[in-house]
Coordinates of C-alpha atoms in Angstrom, one line a residue:
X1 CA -67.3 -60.4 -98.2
X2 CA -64.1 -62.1 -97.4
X3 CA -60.6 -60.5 -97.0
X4 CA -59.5 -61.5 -100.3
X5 CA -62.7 -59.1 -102.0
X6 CA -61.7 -55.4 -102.6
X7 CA -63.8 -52.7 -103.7
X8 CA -62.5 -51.4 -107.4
X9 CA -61.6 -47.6 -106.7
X10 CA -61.6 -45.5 -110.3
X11 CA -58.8 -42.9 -110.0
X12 CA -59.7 -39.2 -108.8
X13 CA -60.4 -36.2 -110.7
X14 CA -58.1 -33.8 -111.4
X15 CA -58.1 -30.6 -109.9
X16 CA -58.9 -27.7 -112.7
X17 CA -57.3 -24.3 -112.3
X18 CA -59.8 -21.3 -113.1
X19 CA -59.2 -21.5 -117.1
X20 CA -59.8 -24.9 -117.2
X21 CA -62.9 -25.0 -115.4
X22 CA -64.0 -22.1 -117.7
X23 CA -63.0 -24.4 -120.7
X24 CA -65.2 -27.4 -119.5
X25 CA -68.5 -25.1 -119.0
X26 CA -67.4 -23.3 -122.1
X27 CA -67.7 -26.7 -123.6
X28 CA -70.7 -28.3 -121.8
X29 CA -72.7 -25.2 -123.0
X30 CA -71.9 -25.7 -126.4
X31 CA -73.2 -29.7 -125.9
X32 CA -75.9 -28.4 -124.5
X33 CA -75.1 -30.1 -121.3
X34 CA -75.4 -27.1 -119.1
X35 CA -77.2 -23.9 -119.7
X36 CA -75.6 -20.8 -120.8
X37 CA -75.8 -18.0 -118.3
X38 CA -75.7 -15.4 -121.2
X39 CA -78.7 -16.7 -122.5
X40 CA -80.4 -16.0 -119.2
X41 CA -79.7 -12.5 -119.3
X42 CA -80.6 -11.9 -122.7
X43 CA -83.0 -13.7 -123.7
X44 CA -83.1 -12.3 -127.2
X45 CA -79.8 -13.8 -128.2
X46 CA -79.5 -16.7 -130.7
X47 CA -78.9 -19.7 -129.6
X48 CA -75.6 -21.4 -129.2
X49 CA -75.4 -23.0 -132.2
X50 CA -76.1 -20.0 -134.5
X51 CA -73.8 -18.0 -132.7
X52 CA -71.1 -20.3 -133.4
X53 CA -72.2 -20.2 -137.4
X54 CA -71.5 -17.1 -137.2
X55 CA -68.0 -17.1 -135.2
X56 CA -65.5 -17.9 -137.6
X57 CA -62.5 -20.1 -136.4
X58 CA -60.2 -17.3 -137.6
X59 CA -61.0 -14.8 -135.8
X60 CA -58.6 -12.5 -134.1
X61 CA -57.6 -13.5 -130.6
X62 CA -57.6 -17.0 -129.5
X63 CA -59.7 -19.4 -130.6
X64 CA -62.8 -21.1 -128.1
X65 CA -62.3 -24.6 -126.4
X66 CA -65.0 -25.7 -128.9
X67 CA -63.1 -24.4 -131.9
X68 CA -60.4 -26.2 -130.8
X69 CA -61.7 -29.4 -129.7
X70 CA -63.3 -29.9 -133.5
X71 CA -60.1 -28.8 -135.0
X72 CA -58.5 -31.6 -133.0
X73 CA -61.1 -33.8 -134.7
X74 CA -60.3 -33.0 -137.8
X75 CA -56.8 -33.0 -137.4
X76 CA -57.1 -36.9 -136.3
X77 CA -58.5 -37.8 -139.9
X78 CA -55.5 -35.4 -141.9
X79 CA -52.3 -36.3 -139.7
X80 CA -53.0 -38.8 -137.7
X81 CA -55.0 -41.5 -139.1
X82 CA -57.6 -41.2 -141.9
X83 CA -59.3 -44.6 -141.0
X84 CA -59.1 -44.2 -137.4
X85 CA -62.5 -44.8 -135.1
X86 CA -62.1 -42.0 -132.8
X87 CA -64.2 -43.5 -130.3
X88 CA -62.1 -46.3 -129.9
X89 CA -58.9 -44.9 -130.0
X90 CA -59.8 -42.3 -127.0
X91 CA -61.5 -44.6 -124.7
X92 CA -58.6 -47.2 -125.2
X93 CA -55.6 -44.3 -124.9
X94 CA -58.0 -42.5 -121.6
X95 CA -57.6 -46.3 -120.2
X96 CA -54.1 -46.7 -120.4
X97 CA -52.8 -43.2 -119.1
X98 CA -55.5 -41.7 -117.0
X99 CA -56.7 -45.0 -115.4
X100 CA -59.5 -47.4 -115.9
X101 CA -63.0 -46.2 -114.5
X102 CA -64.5 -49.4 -114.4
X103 CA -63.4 -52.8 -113.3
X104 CA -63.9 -54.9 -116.1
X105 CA -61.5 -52.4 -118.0
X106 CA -58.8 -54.0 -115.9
X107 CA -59.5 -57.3 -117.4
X108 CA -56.5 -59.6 -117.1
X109 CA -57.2 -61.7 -119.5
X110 CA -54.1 -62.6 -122.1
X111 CA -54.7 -60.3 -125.5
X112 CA -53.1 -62.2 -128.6
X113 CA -49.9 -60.8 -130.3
X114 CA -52.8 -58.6 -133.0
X115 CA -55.0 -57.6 -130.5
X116 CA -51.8 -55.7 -128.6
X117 CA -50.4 -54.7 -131.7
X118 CA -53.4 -52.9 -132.0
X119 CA -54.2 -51.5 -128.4
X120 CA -50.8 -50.5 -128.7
X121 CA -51.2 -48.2 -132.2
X122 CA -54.4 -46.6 -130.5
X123 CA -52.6 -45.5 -128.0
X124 CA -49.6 -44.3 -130.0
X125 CA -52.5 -42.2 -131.9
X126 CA -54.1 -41.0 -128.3
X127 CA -51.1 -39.5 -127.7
X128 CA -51.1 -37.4 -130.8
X129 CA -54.7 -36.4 -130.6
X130 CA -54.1 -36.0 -127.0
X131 CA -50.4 -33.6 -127.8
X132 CA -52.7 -31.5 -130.1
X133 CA -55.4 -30.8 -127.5
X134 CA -52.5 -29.0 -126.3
X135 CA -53.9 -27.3 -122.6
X136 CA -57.3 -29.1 -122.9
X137 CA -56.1 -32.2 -122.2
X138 CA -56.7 -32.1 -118.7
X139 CA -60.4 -30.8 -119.1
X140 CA -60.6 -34.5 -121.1
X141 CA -58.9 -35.9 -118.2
X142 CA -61.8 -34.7 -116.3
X143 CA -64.3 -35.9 -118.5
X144 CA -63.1 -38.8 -118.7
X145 CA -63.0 -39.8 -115.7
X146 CA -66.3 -38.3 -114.0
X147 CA -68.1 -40.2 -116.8
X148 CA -67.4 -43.3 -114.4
X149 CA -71.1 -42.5 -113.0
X150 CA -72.9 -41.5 -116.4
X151 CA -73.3 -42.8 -119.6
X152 CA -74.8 -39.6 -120.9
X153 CA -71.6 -37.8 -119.7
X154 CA -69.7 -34.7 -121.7
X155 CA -66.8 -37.2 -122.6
X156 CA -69.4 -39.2 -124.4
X157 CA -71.0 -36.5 -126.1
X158 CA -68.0 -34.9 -127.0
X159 CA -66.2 -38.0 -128.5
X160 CA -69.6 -38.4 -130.4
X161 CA -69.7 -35.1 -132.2
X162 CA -66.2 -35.1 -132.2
X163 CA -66.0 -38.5 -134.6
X164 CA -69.0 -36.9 -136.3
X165 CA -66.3 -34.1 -137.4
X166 CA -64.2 -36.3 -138.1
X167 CA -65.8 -38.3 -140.5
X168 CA -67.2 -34.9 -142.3
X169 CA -63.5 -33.3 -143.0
X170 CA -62.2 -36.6 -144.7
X171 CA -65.5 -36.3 -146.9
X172 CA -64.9 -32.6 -147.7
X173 CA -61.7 -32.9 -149.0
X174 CA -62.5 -35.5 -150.8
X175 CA -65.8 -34.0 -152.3
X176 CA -63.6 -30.9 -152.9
X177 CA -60.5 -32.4 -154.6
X178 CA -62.7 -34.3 -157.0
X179 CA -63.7 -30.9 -158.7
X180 CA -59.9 -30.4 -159.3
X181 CA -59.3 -31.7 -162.7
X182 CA -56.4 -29.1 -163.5
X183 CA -54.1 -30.7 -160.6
X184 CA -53.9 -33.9 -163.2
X185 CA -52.1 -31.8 -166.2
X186 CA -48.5 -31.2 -165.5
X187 CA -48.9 -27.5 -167.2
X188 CA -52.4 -26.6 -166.3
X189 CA -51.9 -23.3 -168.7
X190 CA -50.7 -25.4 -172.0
X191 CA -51.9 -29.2 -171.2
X192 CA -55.3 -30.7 -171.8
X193 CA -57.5 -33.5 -170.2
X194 CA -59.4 -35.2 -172.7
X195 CA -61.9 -36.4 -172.7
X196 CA -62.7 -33.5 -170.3
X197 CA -64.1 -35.0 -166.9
X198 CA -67.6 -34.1 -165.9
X199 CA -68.4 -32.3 -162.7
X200 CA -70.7 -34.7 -161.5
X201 CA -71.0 -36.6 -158.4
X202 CA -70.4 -39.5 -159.9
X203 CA -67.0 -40.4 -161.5
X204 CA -67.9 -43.0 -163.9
X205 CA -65.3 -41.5 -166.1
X206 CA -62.1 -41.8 -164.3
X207 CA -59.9 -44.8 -163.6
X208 CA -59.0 -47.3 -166.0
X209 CA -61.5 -46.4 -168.4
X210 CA -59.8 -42.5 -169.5
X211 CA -57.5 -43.1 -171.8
X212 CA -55.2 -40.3 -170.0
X213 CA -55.8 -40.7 -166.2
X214 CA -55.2 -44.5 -166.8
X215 CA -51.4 -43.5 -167.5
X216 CA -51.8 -42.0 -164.2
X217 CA -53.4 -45.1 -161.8
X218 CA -51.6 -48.0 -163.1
X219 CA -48.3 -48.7 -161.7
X220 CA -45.7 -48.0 -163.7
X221 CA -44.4 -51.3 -164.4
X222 CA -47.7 -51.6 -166.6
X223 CA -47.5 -47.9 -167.9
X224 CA -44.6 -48.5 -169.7
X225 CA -46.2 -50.7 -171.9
X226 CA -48.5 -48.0 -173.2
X227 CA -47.5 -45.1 -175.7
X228 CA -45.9 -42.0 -173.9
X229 CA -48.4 -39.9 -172.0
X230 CA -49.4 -36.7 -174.2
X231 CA -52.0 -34.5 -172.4
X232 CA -53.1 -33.1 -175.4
X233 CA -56.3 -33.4 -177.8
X234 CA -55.8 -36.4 -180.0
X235 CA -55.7 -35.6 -183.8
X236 CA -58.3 -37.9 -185.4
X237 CA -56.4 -38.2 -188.3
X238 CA -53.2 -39.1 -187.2
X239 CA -52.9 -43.0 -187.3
X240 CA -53.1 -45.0 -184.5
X241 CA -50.5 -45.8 -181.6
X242 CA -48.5 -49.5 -182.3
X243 CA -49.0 -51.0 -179.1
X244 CA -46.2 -54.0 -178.2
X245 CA -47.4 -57.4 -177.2
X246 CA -47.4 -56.5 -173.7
X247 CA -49.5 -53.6 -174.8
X248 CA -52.1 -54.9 -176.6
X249 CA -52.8 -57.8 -173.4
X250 CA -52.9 -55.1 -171.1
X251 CA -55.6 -53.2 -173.0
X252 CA -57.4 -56.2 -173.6
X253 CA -57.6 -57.1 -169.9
X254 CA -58.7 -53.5 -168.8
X255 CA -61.6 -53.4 -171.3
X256 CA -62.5 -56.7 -170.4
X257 CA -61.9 -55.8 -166.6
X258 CA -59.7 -58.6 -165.6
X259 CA -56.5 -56.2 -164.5
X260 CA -56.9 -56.3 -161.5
X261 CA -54.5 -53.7 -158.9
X262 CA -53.6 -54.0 -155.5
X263 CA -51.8 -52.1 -152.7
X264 CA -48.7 -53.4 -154.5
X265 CA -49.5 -51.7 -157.1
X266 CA -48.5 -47.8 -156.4
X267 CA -49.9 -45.6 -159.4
X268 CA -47.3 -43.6 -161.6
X269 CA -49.0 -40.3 -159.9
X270 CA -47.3 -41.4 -156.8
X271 CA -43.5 -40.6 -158.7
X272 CA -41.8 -38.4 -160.3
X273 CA -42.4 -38.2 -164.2
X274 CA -39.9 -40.1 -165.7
X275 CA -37.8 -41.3 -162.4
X276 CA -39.2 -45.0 -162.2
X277 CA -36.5 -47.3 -161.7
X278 CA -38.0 -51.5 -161.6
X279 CA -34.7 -52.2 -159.8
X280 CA -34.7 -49.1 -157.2
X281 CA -38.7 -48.7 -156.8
X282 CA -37.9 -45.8 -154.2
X283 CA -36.2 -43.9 -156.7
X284 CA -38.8 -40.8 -157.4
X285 CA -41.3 -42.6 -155.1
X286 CA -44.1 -40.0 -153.3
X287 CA -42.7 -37.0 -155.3
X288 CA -45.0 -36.8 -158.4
X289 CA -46.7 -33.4 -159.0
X290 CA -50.1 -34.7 -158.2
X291 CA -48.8 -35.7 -154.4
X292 CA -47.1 -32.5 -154.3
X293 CA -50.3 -30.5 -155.5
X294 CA -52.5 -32.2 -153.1
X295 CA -50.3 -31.9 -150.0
X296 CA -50.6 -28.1 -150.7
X297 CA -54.5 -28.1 -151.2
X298 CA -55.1 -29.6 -148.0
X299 CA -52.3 -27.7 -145.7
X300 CA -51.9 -24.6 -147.3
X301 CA -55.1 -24.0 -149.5
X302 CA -56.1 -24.7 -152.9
X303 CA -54.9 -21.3 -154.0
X304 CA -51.1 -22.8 -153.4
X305 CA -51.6 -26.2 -154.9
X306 CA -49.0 -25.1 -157.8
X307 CA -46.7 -23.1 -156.0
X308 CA -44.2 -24.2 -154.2
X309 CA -43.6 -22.5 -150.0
X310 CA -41.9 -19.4 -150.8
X311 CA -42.7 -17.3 -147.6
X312 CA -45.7 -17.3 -145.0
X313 CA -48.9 -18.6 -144.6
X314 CA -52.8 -17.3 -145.3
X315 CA -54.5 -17.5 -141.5
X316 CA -57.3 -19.2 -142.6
X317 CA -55.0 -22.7 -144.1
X318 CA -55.8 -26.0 -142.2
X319 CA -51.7 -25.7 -141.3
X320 CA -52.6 -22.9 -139.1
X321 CA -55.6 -24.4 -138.0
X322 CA -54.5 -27.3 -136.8
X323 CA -51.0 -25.7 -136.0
X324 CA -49.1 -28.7 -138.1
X325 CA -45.7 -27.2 -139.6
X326 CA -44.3 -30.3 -140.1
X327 CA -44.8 -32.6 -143.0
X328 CA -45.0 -36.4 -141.3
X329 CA -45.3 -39.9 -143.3
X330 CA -49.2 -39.9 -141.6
X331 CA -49.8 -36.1 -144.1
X332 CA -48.3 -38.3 -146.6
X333 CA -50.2 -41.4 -146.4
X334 CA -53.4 -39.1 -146.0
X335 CA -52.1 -37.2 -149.0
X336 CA -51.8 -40.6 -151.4
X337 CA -54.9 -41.9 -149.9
X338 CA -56.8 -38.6 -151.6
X339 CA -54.8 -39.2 -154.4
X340 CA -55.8 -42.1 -155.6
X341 CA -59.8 -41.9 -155.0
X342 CA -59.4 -39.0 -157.1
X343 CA -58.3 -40.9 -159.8
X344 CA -60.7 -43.7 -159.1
X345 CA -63.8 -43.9 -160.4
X346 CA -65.3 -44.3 -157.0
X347 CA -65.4 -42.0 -153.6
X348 CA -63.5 -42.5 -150.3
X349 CA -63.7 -46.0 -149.8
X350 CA -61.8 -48.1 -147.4
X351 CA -62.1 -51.1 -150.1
X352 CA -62.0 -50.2 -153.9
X353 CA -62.3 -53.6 -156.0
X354 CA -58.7 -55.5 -154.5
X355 CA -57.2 -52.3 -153.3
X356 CA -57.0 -51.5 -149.6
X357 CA -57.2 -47.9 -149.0
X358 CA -56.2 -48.9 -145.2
X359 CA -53.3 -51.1 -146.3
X360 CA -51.7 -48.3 -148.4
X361 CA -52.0 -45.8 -145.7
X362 CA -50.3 -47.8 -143.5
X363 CA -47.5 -48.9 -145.7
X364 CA -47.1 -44.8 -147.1
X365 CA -46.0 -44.9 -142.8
X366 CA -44.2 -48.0 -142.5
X367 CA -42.0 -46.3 -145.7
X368 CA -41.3 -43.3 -144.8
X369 CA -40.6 -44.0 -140.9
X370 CA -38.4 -47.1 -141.2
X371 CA -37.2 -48.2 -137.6
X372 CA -33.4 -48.5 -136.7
X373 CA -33.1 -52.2 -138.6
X374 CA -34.4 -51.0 -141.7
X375 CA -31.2 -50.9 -144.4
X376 CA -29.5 -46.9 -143.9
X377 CA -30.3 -46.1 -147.5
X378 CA -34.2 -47.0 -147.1
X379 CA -33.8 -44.3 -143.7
X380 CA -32.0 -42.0 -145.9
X381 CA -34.6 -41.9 -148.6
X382 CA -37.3 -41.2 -146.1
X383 CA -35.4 -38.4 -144.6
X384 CA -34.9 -36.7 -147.4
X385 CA -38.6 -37.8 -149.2
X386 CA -40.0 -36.0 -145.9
X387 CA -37.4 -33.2 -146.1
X388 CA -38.7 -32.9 -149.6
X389 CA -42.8 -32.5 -148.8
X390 CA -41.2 -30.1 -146.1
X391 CA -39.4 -27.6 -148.6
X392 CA -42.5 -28.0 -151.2
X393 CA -45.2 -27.5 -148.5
X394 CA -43.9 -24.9 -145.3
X395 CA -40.1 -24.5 -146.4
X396 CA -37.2 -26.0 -144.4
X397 CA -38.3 -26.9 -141.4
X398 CA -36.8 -29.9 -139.5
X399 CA -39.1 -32.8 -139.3
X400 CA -39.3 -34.4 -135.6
X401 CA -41.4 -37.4 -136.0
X402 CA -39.0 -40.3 -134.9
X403 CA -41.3 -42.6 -133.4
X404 CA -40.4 -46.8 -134.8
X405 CA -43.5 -48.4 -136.2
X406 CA -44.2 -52.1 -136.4
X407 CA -43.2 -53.8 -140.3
X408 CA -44.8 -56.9 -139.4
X409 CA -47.1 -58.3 -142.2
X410 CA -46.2 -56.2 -144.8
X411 CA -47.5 -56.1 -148.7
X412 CA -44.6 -57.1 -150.8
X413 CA -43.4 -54.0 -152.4
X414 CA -42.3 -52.9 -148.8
X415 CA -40.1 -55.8 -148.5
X416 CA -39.0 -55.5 -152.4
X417 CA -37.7 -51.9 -151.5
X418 CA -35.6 -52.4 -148.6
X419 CA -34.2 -55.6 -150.6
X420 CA -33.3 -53.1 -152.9
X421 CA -31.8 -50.5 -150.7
X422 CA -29.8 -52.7 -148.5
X423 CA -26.1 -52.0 -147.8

């Protein structure tokens, strides 16, 4: 070896303090990575797994390092990112701020200007995941980091079941909100869907083709054209709408299914009834009763999906679970993301036809957390579109999510709105 060759040193573990170390067993028991000495003594007791079925996550008292470890996991898909590959994202954020473990993970080698855009945002989302770990974080430190030596470690396991989580909670909700078919009426006591929808797995009868939810998933620019929105059973005697020009070729390229709609295309659902403006496209943006509804449903339960915060929360809401008070443009983007597919006549997809579910995520963020070039009316309409959500959903709290977010490469209605709302 000559005296240019070193030998590539991984950093060293941390040293746990008593409730820590009682944390990591806690948690390699429930992997199944280390035996449970209560098991040993009583043999007759069920096995880990049952007894967590059987432990609810509400419990009084605090909550296990396993129920919080899969709540983190679930919080990742519902605030953080919804597309995110968990996996990825913590190995990549472990790297940068505890240390590679092995030497190729200090590879010099020049990334282009995407692939450290991207490193970058995994990080920024490490940190989040890592912020709601909250005092576990140095018990994935340690895993981390003692996986160096094997690749059937507990931070391997645990990021696999925890992505496994992950991916289930974004599927729930989903499954869950598709069932909801009075969060499209504006009055659910006086209003009526019809057709009615079916309560079937498959949604064959949504999207374009309803001749009431279509009001609700085209953008509005191509709403307009269609007669005022009556949710109400048609009288089949009363003659038939006059449709304009424009009316008549848009109905003629949805039945023939050449409309096609892209992440520039934001459905009416997304505003305010009434409020859309073609030359201020902000104006009523993210406030329509179906965002507001489903913002609700996921945070605060479905049992407060049409009434607005007045005081408290039940225990068992995810707000509590994950311990999320504040509404952030990621809740929102999460929120119009659900939104959407429930209109669609498909399930959670990241590609529906020509619309990017990943794309309108990202922009719902780039919106709604403008950096310190964007125009001052574009900040001031996300500050008070957030304040809003915050009022509707836990009451008014202070948001405190200031961190600037890269606009680079973004659709055209982004740039169209801060054309609009510059000084």
């Amino acid at each position: 070896m000559s005296d240019d060759d070193t030998t590539f040193i991984p950093p060293p573990l941390p040293i746990l303090t008593q409730k820590q170390q009682q944390d990591y067993d806690s948690l390699c028991i429930e992997m199944g990575l280390k035996a449970d000495p209560r098991a040993q003594r009583r043999p007759t007791e069920p096995p880990n797994k049952k007894a967590r079925a059987n432990r609810s996550r509400y419990s009084a008292g605090p909550r296990s390092a396993w129920d919080r470890v899969m709540s983190t996991a679930k919080y990742a898909r519902r605030a953080v990112n919804p597309h995110l590959q968990l996996v990825s994202v913590m190995t990549r954020g472990a790297i940068k701020r505890w240390g590679a473990i092995h030497e190729e993970d200090n590879d010099a080698n020049a990334l282009s200007a995407a692939e450290t855009r991207q490193q970058n945002e995994q990080v920024k989302q490490f940190d989040k995941i890592l912020k709601n770990l909250r005092d576990l974080s140095t018990v994935f430190q340690y895993m981390y980091l003692e996986s160096a030596d094997d690749e059937k470690s507990a931070w391997i396991t645990i990021l696999t079941l925890m992505h496994k989580d992950a991916v289930q909670v974004r599927a729930n909700d989903t499954s869950r909100l598709k069932t909801k078919h009075e969060y499209f009426l504006p009055n659910d006591r006086t209003d009526v869907l019809y057709p009615p929808l079916r309560n079937a797995s498959i949604k064959t009868d949504r999207d374009l083709k309803h001749p009431m939810l279509r009001h609700l998933i085209l953008p509005p620019h191509h709403r307009r054209n269609l007669p005022p929105l009556e949710f109400r059973q048609p009288d089949p005697n009363a003659p038939s709408p006059v449709l304009s020009s424009e009316g008549r070729l848009l109905m003629e390229m949805i039945a023939s299914g050449s409309l096609l709609l892209t992440v520039n295309d934001f459905p009416s659902a997304f505003y305010e009834e009434g409020s859309f403006d073609p030359e201020d496209e902000a104006n009523g943006l993210f406030r329509g009763y179906l965002m507001e509804r489903v913002m609700r449903h996921i945070w605060t339960s479905p049992d407060s999906a049409f009434v607005a915060f007045r005081k408290g929360l039940r225990k068992d809401c995810n707000a509590n679970l994950h311990r999320q008070y504040v509404v952030t443009p990621e809740m929102v983007g999460y929120v119009a993301c659900q939104v959407r597919t429930m209109l669609s006549n498909e399930d959670w997809r990241e590609i529906d036809g020509e619309f990017d579910y990943e794309e309108l995520f990202k922009l719902v963020v780039q919106l709604l957390r403008p950096d310190e070039a964007t125009p001052a009316r574009v900040r001031q309409w996300a500050e008070d579109t957030l304040n809003w959500f915050q009022e509707k959903t836990f009451g008014n709290y202070s948001a405190d999510e200031t961190e600037d977010e890269s606009t680079e490469d973004v659709p055209a209605v982004f740039t169209r709105i801060l054309q609009q709302r510059a000084d």
